[in-house]
mmCIF file of C-alpha atoms in Angstrom:
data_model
loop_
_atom_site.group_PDB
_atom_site.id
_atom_site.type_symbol
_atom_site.label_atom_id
_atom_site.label_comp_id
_atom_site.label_asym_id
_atom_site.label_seq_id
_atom_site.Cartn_x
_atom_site.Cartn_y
_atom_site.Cartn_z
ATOM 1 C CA UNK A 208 -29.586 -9.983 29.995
ATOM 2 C CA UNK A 209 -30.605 -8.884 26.316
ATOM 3 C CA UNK A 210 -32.150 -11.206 24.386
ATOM 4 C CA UNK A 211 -32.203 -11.323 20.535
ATOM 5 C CA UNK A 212 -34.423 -13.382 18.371
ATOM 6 C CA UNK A 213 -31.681 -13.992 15.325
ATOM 7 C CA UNK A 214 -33.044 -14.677 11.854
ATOM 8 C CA UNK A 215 -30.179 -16.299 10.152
ATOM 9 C CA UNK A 216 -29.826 -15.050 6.578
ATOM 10 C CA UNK A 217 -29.791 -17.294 3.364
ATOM 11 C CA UNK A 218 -26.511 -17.195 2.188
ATOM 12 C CA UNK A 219 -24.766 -18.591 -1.410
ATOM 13 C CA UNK A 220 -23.409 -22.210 -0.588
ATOM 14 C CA UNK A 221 -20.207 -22.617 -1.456
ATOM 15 C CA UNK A 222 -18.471 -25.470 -2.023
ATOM 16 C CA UNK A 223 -15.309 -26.634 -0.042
ATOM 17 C CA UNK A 224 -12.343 -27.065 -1.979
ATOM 18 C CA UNK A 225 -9.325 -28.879 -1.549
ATOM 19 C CA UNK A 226 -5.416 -26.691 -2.541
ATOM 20 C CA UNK A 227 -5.022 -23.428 -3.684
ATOM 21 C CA UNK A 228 -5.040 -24.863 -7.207
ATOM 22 C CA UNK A 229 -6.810 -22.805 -10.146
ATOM 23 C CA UNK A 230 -6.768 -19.455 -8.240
ATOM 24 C CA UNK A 231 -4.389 -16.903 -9.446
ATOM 25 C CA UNK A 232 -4.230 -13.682 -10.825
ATOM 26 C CA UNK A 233 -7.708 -12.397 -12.323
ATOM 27 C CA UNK A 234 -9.780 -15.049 -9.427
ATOM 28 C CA UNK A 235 -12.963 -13.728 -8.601
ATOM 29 C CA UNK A 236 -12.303 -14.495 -4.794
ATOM 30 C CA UNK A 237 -14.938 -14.801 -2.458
ATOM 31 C CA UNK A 238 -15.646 -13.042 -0.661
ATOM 32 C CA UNK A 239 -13.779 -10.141 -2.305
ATOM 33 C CA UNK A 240 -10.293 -9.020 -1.020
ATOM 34 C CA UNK A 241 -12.146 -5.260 -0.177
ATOM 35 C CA UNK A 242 -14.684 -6.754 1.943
ATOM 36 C CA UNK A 243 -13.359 -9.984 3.629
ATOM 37 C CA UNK A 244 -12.464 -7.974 6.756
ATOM 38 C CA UNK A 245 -16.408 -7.259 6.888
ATOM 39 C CA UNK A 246 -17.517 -11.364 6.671
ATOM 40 C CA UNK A 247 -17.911 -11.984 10.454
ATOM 41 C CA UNK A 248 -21.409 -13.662 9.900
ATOM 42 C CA UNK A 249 -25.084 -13.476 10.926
ATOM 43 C CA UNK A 250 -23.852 -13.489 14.997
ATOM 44 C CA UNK A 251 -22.096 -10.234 14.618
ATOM 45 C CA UNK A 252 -24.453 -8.422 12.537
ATOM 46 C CA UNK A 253 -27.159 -9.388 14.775
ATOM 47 C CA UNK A 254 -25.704 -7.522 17.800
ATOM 48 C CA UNK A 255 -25.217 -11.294 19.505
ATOM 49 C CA UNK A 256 -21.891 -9.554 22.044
ATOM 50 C CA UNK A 257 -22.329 -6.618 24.681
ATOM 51 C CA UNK A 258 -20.116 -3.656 23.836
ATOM 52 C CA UNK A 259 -17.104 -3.299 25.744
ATOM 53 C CA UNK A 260 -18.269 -0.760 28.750
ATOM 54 C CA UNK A 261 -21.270 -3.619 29.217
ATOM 55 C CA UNK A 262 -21.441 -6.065 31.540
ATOM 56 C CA UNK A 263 -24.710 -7.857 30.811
ATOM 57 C CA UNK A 264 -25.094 -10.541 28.559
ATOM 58 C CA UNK A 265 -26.482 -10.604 25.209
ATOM 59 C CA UNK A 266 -28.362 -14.122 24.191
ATOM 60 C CA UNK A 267 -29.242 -14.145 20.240
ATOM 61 C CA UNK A 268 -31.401 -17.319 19.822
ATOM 62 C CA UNK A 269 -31.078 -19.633 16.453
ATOM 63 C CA UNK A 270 -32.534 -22.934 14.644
ATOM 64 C CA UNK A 271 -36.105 -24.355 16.449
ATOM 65 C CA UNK A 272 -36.818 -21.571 19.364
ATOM 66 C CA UNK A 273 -39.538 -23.766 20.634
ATOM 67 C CA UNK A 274 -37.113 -27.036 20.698
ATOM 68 C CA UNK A 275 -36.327 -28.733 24.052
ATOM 69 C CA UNK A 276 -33.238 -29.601 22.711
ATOM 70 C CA UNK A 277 -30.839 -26.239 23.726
ATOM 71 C CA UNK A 278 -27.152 -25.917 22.853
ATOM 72 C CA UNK A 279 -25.189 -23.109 23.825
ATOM 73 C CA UNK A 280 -22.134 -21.288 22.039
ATOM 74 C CA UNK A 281 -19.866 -19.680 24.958
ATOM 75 C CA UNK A 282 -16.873 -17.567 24.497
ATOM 76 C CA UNK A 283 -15.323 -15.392 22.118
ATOM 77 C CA UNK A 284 -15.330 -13.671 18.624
ATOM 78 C CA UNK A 285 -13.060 -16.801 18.044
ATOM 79 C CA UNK A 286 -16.139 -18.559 19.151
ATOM 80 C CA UNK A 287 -18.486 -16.257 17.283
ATOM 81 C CA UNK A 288 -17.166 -17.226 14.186
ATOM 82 C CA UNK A 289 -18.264 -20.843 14.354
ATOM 83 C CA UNK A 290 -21.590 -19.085 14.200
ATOM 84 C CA UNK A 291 -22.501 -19.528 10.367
ATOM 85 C CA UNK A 292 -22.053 -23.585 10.446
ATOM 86 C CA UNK A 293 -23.526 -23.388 13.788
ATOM 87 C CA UNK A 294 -26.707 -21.883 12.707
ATOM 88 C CA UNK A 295 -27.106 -24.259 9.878
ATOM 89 C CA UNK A 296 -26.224 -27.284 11.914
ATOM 90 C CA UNK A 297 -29.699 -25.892 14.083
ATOM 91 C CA UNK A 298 -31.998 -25.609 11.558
ATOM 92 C CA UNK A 299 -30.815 -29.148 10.104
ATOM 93 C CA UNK A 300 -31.231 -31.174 13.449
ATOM 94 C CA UNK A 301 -33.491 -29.025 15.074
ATOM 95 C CA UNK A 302 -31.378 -27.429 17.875
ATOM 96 C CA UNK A 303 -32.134 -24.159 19.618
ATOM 97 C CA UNK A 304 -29.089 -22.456 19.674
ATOM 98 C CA UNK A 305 -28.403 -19.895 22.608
ATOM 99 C CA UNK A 306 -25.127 -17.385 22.498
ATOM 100 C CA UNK A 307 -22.936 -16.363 24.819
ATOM 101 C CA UNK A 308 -20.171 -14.280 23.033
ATOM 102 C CA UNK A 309 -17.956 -11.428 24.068
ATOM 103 C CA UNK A 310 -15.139 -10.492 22.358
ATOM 104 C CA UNK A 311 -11.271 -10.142 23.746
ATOM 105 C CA UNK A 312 -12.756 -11.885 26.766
ATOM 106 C CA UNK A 313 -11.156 -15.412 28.052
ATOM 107 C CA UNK A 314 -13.386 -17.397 28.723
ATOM 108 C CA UNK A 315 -10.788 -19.099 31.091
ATOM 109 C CA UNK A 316 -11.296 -18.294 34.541
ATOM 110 C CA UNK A 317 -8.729 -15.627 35.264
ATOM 111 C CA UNK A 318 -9.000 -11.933 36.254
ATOM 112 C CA UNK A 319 -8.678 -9.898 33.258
ATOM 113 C CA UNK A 320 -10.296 -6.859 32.302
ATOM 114 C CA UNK A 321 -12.963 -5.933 35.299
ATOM 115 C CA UNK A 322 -15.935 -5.838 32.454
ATOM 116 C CA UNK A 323 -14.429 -8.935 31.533
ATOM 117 C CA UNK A 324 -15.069 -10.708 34.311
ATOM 118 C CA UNK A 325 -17.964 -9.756 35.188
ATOM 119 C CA UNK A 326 -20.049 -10.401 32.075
ATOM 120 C CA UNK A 327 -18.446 -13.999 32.525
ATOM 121 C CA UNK A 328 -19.927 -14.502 35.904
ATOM 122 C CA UNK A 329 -23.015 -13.143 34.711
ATOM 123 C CA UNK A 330 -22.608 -15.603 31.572
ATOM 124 C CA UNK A 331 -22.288 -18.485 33.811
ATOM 125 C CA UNK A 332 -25.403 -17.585 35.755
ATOM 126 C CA UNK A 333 -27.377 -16.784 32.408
ATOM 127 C CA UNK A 334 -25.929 -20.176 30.510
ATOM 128 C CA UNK A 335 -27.424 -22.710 33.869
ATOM 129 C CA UNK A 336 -30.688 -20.945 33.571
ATOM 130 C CA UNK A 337 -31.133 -21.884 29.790
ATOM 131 C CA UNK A 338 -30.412 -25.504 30.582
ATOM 132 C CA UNK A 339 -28.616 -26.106 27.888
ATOM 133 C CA UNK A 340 -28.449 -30.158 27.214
ATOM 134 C CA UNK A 341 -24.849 -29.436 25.155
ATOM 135 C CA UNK A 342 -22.164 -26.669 25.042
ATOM 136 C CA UNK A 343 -19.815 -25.333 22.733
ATOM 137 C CA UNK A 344 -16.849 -23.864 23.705
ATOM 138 C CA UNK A 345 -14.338 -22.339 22.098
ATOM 139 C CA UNK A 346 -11.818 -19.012 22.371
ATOM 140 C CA UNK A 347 -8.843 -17.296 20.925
ATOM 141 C CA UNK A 348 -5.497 -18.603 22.567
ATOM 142 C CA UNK A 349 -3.492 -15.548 20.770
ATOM 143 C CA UNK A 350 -1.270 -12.905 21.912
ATOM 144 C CA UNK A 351 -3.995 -10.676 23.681
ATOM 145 C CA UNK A 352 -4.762 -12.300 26.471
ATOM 146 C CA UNK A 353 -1.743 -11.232 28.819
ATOM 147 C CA UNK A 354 -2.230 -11.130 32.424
ATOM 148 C CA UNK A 355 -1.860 -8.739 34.979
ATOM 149 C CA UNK A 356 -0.411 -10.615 38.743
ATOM 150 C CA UNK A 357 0.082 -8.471 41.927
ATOM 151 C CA UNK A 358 -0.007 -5.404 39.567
ATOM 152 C CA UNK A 359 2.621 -6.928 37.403
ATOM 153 C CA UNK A 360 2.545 -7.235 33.756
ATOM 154 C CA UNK A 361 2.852 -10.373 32.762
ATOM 155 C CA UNK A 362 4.226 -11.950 29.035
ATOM 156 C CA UNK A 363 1.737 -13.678 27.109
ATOM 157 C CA UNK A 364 4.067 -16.865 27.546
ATOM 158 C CA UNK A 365 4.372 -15.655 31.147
ATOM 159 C CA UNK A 366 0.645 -15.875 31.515
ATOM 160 C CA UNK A 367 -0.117 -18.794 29.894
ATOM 161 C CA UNK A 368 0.123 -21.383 33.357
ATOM 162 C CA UNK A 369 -2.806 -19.289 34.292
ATOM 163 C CA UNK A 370 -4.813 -19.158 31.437
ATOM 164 C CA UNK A 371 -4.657 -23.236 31.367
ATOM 165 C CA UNK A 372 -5.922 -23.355 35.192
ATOM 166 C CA UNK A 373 -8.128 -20.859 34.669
ATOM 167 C CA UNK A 374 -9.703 -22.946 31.754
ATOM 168 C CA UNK A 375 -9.712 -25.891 33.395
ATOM 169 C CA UNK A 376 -11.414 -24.267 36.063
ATOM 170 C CA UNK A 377 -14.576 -22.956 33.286
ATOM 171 C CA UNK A 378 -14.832 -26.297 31.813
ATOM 172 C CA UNK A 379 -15.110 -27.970 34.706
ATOM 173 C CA UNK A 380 -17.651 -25.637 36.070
ATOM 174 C CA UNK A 381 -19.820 -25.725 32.919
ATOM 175 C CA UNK A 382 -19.374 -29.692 32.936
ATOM 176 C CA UNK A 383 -21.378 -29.433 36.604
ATOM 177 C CA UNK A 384 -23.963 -27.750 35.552
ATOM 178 C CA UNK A 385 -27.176 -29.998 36.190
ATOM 179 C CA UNK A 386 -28.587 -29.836 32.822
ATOM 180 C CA UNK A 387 -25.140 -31.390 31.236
ATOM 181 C CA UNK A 388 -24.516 -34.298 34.391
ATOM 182 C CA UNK A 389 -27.789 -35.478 34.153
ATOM 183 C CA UNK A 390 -27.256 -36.121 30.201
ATOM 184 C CA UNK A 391 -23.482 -37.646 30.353
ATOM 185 C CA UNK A 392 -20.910 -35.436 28.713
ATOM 186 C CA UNK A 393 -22.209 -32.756 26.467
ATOM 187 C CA UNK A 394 -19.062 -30.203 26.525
ATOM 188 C CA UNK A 395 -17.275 -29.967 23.308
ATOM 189 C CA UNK A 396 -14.394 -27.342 22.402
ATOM 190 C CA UNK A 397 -13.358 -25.926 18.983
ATOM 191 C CA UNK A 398 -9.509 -25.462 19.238
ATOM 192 C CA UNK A 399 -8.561 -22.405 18.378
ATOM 193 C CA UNK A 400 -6.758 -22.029 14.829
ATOM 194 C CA UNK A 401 -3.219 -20.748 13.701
ATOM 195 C CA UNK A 402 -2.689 -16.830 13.722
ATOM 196 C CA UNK A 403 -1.401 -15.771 10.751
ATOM 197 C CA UNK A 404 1.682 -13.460 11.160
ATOM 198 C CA UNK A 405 0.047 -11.199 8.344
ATOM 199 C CA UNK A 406 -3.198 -10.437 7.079
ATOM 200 C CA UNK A 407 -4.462 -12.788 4.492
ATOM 201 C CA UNK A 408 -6.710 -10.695 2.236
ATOM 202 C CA UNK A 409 -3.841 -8.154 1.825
ATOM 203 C CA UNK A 410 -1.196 -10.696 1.083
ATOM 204 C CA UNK A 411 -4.016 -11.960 -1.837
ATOM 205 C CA UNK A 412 -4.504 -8.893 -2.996
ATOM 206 C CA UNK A 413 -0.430 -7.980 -3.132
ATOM 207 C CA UNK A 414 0.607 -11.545 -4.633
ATOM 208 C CA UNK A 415 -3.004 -12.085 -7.142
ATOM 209 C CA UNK A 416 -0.983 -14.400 -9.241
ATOM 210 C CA UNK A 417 0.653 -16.587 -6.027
ATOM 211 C CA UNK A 418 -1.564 -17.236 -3.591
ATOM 212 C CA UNK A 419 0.797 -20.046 -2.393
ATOM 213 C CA UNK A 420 2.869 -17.511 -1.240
ATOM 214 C CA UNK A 421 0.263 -16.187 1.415
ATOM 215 C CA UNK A 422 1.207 -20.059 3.096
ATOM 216 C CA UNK A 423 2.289 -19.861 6.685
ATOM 217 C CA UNK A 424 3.860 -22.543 9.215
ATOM 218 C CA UNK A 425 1.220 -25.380 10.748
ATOM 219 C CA UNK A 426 2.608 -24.756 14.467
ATOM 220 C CA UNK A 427 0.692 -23.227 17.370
ATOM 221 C CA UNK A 428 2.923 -20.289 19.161
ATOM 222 C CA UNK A 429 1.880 -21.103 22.728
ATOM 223 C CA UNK A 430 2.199 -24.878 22.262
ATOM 224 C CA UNK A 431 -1.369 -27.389 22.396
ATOM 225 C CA UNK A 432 -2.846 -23.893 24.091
ATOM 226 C CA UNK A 433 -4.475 -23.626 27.420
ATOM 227 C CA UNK A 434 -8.433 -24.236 25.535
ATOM 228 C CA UNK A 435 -6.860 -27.882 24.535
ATOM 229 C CA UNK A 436 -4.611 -28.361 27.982
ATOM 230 C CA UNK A 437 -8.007 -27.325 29.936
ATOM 231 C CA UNK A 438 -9.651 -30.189 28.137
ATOM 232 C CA UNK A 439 -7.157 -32.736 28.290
ATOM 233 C CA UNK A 440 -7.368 -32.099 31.632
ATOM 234 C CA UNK A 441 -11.212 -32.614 32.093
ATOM 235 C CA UNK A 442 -11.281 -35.666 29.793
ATOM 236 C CA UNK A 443 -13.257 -33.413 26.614
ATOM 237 C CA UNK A 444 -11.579 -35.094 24.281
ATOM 238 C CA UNK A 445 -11.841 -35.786 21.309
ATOM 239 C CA UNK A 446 -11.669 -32.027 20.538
ATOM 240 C CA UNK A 447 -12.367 -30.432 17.473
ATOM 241 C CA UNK A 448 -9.366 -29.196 15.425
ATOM 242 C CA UNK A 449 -9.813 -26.603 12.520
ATOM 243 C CA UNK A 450 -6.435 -27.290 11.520
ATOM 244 C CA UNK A 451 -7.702 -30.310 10.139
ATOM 245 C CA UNK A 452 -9.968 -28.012 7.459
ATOM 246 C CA UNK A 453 -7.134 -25.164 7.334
ATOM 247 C CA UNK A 454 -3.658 -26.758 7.015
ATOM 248 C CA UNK A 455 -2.057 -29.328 5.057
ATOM 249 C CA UNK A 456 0.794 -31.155 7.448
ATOM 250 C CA UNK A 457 3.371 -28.464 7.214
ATOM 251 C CA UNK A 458 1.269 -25.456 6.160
ATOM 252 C CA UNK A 459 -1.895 -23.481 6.522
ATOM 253 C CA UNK A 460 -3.510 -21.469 3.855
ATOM 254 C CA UNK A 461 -5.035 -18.058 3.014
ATOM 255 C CA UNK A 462 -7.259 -19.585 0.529
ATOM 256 C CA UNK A 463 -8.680 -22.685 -0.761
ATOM 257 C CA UNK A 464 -9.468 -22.417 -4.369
ATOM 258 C CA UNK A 465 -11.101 -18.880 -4.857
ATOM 259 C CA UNK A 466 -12.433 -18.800 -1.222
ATOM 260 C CA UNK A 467 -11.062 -16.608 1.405
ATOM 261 C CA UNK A 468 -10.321 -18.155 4.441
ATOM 262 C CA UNK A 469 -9.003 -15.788 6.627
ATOM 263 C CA UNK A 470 -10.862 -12.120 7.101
ATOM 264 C CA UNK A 471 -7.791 -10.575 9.451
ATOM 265 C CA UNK A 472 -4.570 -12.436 10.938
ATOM 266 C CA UNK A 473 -7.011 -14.793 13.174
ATOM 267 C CA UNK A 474 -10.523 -14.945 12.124
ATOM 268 C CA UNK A 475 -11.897 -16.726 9.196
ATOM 269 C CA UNK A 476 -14.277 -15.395 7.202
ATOM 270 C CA UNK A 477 -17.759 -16.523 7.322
ATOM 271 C CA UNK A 478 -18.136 -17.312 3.496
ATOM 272 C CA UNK A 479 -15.372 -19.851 4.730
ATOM 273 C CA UNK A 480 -16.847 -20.958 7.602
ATOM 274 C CA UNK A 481 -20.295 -21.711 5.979
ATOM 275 C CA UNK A 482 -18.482 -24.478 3.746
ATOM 276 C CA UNK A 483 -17.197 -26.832 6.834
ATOM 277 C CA UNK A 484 -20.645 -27.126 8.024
ATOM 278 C CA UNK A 485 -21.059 -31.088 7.340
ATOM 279 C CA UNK A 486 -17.265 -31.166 8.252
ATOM 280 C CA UNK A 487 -18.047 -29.834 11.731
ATOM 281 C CA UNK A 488 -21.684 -31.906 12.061
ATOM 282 C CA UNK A 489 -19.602 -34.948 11.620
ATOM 283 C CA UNK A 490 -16.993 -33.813 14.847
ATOM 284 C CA UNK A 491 -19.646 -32.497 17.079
ATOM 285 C CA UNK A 492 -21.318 -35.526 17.839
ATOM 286 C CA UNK A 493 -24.776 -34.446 18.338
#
């Protein structure tokens, strides 16, 4: 396993706001349209995921590396880009954040891709050695992750009965780990947000003087998803919803006032993410 001593970089605070109102043709968005698809945050930059042809873990390392308080970030670049609030959240309440990140790899126990699964059963190995006293989980429940069964190709609806049993199966594995029963529940997941069925930034750029029209639906493709079946089923609830921060009741958004939320169809950017750090301190519960 590699592991990275992170620096987290001081960024502009920005502050959250509420509509699309005021933003419009001539907005100054932020970040800009050009270089939105770029804001993936201090965890990508830092080299905090293996490449694809590796199998061993990477562990960046944020907040208070000396603190005896450990809380580790497992799964995804949907999980990776939770990483901005995350690191602030560390260095406010004195956590020392560990990293466990690979991207276009379930973290749902389920044979994928054979690098896949093995950096996740190295993952598991490296994640109960760190004792970590909380976890966060969270991953993309998009269209990637189809499944191959008997050497048949399966739909992503097809595959989806696995993908919930297979996530069941990881949370309840990380739930046994020693350093999480002897504390009571620690395990929190970070649903997965809404793809967008185009890219945001573009849309902005094509429509500067509607941004309302960039709007899409407020429904999840694959129904709840197998990350918030896989807790339901291991009790981990309350999870946390971004939908909450995203959407109104009917629709989500590209853009709240002048700041870009989305950097591609299912990523926000990290100028975004930065502004719902107190809004995720209040849901993580620790």
């Amino acid at each position: 396993m590699k592991i990275k001593g992170a620096v987290a970089t001081a960024f502009l605070s920005l502050t959250l706001l509420t509509g699309v109102a005021n933003a419009g043709e001539g907005t100054e968005w932020v970040p800009p349209l050009d270089v939105a698809a770029r804001d993936k945050g201090e965890m990508a930059f830092d080299g905090c995921r293996p490449k694809p042809e590796n199998i061993d873990p990477v562990m960046c390392v944020y907040g208070d590396p000396d603190s005896d308080r450990t809380v580790a970030l497992v799964g995804d670049s949907h999980a990776m880009q939770w990483g901005p609030p995350l690191i602030r959240l560390a260095e406010r309440r004195g956590w020392r954040l560990v990293t466990f990140l690979r991207a276009g790899c379930p973290i749902a126990q389920v044979k994928f891709e054979s690098n896949c699964d093995q950096w996740r059963e190295l993952a598991f190995e490296e994640i109960k050695d760190q004792r970590p006293g909380r976890i966060i989980v969270s991953t993309s429940i998009a269209r990637r992750y189809t499944l191959t069964v008997r050497g048949r190709p399966l739909s992503r609806r097809g595959s989806e009965k696995i993908l919930r049993k297979g996530m069941t199966h990881t949370l309840k594995r990380l739930s046994r780990l020693p350093s999480l029963v002897r504390r009571g529940p620690r395990l929190k997941l970070i649903r997965d947000q809404i793809t967008a069925p185009f890219l945001p930034p573009k849309c902005l750029a094509e429509h500067p003087d509607d941004p309302e029209f960039c709007r899409f639906a407020r429904k999840r493709k694959f129904g709840p998803g197998f990350d918030m079946i896989g807790a339901t089923r291991m009790g981990l609830l309350p999870a946390i919803d971004p939908l909450e921060a995203l959407c109104n009741l009917r629709w989500c958004y590209s853009a709240r006032g002048n700041v870009v939320i989305y950097r591609d169809s299912d990523h926000l950017t990290a100028t975004y993410a930065r502004t719902l750090t107190d809004w995720l301190g209040e849901r993580i519960g620790f």
